[in-house]
CSV table of C-alpha atoms in Angstrom, one decimal:
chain,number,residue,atom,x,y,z
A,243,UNK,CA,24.8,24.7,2.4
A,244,UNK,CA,23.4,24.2,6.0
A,245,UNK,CA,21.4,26.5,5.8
A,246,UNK,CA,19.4,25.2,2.4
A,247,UNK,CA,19.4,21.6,4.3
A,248,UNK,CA,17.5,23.3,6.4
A,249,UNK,CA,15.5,25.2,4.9
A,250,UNK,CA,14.7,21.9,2.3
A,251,UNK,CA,14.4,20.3,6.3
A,252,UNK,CA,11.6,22.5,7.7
A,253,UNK,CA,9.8,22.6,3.8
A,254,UNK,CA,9.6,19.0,4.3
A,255,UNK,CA,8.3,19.0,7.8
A,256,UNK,CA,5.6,21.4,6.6
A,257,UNK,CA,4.9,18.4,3.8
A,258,UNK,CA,4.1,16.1,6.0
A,259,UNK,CA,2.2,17.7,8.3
A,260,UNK,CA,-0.3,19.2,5.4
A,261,UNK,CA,-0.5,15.3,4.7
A,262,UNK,CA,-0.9,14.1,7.9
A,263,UNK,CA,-4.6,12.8,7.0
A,264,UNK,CA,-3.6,11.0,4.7
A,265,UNK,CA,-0.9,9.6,5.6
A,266,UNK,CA,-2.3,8.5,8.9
A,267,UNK,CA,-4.6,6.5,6.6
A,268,UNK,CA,-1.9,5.2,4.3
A,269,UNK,CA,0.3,3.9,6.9
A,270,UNK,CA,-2.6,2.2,8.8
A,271,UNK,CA,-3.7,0.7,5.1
A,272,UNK,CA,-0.1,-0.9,4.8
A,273,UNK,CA,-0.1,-2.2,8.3
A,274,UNK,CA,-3.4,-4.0,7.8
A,275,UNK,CA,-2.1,-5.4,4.2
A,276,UNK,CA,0.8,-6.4,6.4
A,277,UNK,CA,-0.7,-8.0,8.9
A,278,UNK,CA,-2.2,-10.7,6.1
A,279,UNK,CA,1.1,-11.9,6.1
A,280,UNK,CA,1.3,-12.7,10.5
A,281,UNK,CA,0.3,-15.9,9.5
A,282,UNK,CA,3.5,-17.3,7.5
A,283,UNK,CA,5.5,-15.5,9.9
A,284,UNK,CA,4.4,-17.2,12.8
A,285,UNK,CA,4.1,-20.8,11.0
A,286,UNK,CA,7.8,-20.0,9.9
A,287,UNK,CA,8.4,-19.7,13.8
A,288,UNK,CA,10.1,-16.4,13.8
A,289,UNK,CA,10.8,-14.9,16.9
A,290,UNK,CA,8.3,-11.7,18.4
A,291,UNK,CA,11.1,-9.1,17.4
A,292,UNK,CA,11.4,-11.1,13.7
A,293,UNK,CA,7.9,-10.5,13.1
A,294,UNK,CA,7.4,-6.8,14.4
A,295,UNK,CA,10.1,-6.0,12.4
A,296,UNK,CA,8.7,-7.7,9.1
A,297,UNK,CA,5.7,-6.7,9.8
A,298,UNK,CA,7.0,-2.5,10.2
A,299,UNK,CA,9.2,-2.7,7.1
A,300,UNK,CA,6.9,-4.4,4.6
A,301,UNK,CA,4.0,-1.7,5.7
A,302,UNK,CA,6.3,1.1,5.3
A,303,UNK,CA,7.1,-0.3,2.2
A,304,UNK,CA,3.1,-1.1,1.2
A,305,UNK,CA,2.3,2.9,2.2
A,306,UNK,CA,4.9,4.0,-0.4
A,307,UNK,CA,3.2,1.5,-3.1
A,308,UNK,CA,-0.3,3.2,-2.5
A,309,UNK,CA,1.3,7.1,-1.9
A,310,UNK,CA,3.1,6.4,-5.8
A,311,UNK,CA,-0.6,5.2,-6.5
A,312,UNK,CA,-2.0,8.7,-5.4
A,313,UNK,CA,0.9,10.8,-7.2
A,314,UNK,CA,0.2,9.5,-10.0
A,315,UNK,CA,-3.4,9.6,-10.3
A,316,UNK,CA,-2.3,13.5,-9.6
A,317,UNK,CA,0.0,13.5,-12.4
A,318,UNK,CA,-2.7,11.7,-14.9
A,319,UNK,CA,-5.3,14.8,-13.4
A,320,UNK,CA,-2.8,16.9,-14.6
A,321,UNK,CA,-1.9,15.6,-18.0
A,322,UNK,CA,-5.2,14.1,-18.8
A,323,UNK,CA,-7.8,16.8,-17.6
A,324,UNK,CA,-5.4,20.1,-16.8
A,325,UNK,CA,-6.3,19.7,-13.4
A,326,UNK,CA,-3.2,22.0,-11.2
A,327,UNK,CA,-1.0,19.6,-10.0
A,328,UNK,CA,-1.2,19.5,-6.0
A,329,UNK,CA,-0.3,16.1,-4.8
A,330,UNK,CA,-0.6,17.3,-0.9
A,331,UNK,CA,-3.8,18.8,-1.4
A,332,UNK,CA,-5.2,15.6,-3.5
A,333,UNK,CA,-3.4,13.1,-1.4
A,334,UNK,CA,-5.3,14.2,2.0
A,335,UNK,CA,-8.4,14.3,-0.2
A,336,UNK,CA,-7.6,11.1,-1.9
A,337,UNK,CA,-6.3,8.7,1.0
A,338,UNK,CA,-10.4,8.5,2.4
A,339,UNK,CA,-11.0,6.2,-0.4
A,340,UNK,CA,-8.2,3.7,0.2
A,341,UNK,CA,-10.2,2.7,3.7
A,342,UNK,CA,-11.4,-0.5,2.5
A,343,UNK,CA,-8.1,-1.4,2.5
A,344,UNK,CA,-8.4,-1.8,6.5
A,345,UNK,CA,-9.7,-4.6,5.7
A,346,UNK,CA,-6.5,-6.5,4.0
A,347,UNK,CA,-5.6,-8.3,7.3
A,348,UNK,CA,-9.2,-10.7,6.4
A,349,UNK,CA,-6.9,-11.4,3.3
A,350,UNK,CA,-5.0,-14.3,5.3
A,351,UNK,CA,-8.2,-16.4,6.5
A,352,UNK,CA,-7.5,-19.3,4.3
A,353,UNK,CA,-9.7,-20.3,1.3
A,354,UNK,CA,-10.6,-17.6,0.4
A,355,UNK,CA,-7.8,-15.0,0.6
A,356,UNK,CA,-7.6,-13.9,-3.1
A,357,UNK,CA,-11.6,-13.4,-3.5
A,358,UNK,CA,-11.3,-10.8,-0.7
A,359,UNK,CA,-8.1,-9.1,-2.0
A,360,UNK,CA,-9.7,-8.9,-5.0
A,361,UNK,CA,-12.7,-7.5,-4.1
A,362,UNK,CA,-10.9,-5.0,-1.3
A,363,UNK,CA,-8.7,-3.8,-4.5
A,364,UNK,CA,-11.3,-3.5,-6.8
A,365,UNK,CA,-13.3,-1.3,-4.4
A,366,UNK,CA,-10.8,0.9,-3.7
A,367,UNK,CA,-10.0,1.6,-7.3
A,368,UNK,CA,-14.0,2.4,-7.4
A,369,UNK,CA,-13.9,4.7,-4.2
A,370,UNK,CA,-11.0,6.7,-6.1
A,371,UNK,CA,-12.9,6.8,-9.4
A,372,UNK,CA,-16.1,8.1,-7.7
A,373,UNK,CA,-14.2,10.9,-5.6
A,374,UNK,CA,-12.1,12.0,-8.5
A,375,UNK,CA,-15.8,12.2,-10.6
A,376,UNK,CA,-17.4,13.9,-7.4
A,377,UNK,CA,-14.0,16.2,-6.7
A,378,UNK,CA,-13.4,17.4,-10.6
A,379,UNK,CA,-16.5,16.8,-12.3
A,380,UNK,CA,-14.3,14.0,-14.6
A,381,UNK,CA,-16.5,11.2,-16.4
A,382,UNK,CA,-16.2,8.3,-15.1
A,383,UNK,CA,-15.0,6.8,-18.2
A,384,UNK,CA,-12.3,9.4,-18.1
A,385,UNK,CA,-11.6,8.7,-14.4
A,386,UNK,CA,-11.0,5.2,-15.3
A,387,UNK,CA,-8.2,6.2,-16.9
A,388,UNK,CA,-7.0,8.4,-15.0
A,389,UNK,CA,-6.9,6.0,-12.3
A,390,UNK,CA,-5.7,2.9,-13.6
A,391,UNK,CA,-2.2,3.8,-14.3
A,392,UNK,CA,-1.8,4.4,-10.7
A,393,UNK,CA,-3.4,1.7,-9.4
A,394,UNK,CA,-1.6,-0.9,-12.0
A,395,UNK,CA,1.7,0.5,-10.4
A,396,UNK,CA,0.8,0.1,-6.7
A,397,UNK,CA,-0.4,-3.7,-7.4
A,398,UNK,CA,3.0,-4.5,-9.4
A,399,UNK,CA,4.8,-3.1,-6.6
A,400,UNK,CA,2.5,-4.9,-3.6
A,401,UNK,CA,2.7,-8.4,-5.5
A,402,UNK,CA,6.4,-7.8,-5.9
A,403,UNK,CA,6.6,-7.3,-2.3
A,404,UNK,CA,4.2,-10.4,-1.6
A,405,UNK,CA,5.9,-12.9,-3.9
A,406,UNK,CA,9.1,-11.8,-2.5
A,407,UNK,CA,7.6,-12.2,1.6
A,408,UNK,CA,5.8,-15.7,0.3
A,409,UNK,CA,8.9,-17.0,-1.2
A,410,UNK,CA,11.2,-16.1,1.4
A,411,UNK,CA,9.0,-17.9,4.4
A,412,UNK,CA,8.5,-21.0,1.6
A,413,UNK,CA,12.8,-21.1,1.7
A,414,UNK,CA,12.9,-20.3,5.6
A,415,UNK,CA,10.1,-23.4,5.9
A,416,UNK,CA,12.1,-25.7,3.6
A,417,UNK,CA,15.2,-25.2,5.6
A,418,UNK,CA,13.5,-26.3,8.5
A,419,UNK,CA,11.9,-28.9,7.1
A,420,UNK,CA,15.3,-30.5,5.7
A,421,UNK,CA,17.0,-29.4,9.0
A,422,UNK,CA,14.4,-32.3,11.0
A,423,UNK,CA,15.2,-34.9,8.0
A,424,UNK,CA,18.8,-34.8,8.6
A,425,UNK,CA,18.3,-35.5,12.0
């Protein structure tokens, strides 16, 4: 039993160093989307440590929204156009069009925060179209399709994670708030 933990172990290892491209991009993508949010952390006067440690989970937790985007663009490849399935290969491939997406931190100047989350989403979803067209030869009225189901669950799961980060520094500020008029 050891020795298939490690076996499974050093196959894992050998994952995540064939995507280490990708990844590298991914994680960097989630801690710029994360970084949108530095602003109702700090007006929620949380201390340093309280912030990093937001700020490190809910990029973590943005990266696995947008790596579930890429596996599943892989699996609609697969199903839709017979394309092998090989998520490693496709995710290091795939990650260079989420780069716009280093961009997400601009998403908390005020005003006009959802214009530029918009746009940074929807060009994304058009880098990924374009390279799966130039990659597999796919139409792009195909790719479309290909790529929306992915994309529809990384935005469920990243608003999920956003209401949930707005809401809770909305309670933490009305707490506050009703702390000063008691006194």
């Amino acid at each position: 039993m050891i020795q298939q933990l490690s076996e499974q172990l050093v196959s894992m290892g050998q994952v995540l160093l064939a995507l280490d491209t990708g990844v590298g991009l991914l994680v960097a993508v989630g801690f710029s989307m994360s970084a949108s949010h530095l602003f109702s952390l700090l007006a929620n006067r949380l201390t340093p440590r309280q912030i990093l440690l937001h700020m490190v989970v809910d990029a973590l937790v943005l990266s696995l929204a947008l790596l579930l985007c890429l596996v599943c663009h892989s699996l609609m490849l697969a199903l839709m156009e017979g394309v092998p399935l090989q998520p490693i290969t496709f995710g290091n491939r795939m990650a260079v069009a989420l780069w716009p997406g280093l961009f997400y931190v601009l998403v908390a100047a005020p005003y006009v925060s959802d214009l530029i989350a918009v746009t940074i989403l929807a060009w994304m979803h058009l880098n990924m179209m374009i390279l799966v067209n130039a990659m597999y030869g796919i139409p792009f009225s195909h790719a479309l399709f290909v790529c929306l189901p992915g994309y529809v669950i990384a935005l469920l799961l990243v608003g999920a994670l956003f209401s949930q980060r707005w809401r809770s520094s909305y309670d933490t500020l009305a707490k506050e708030v009703a702390l000063q008029i008691q006194r």
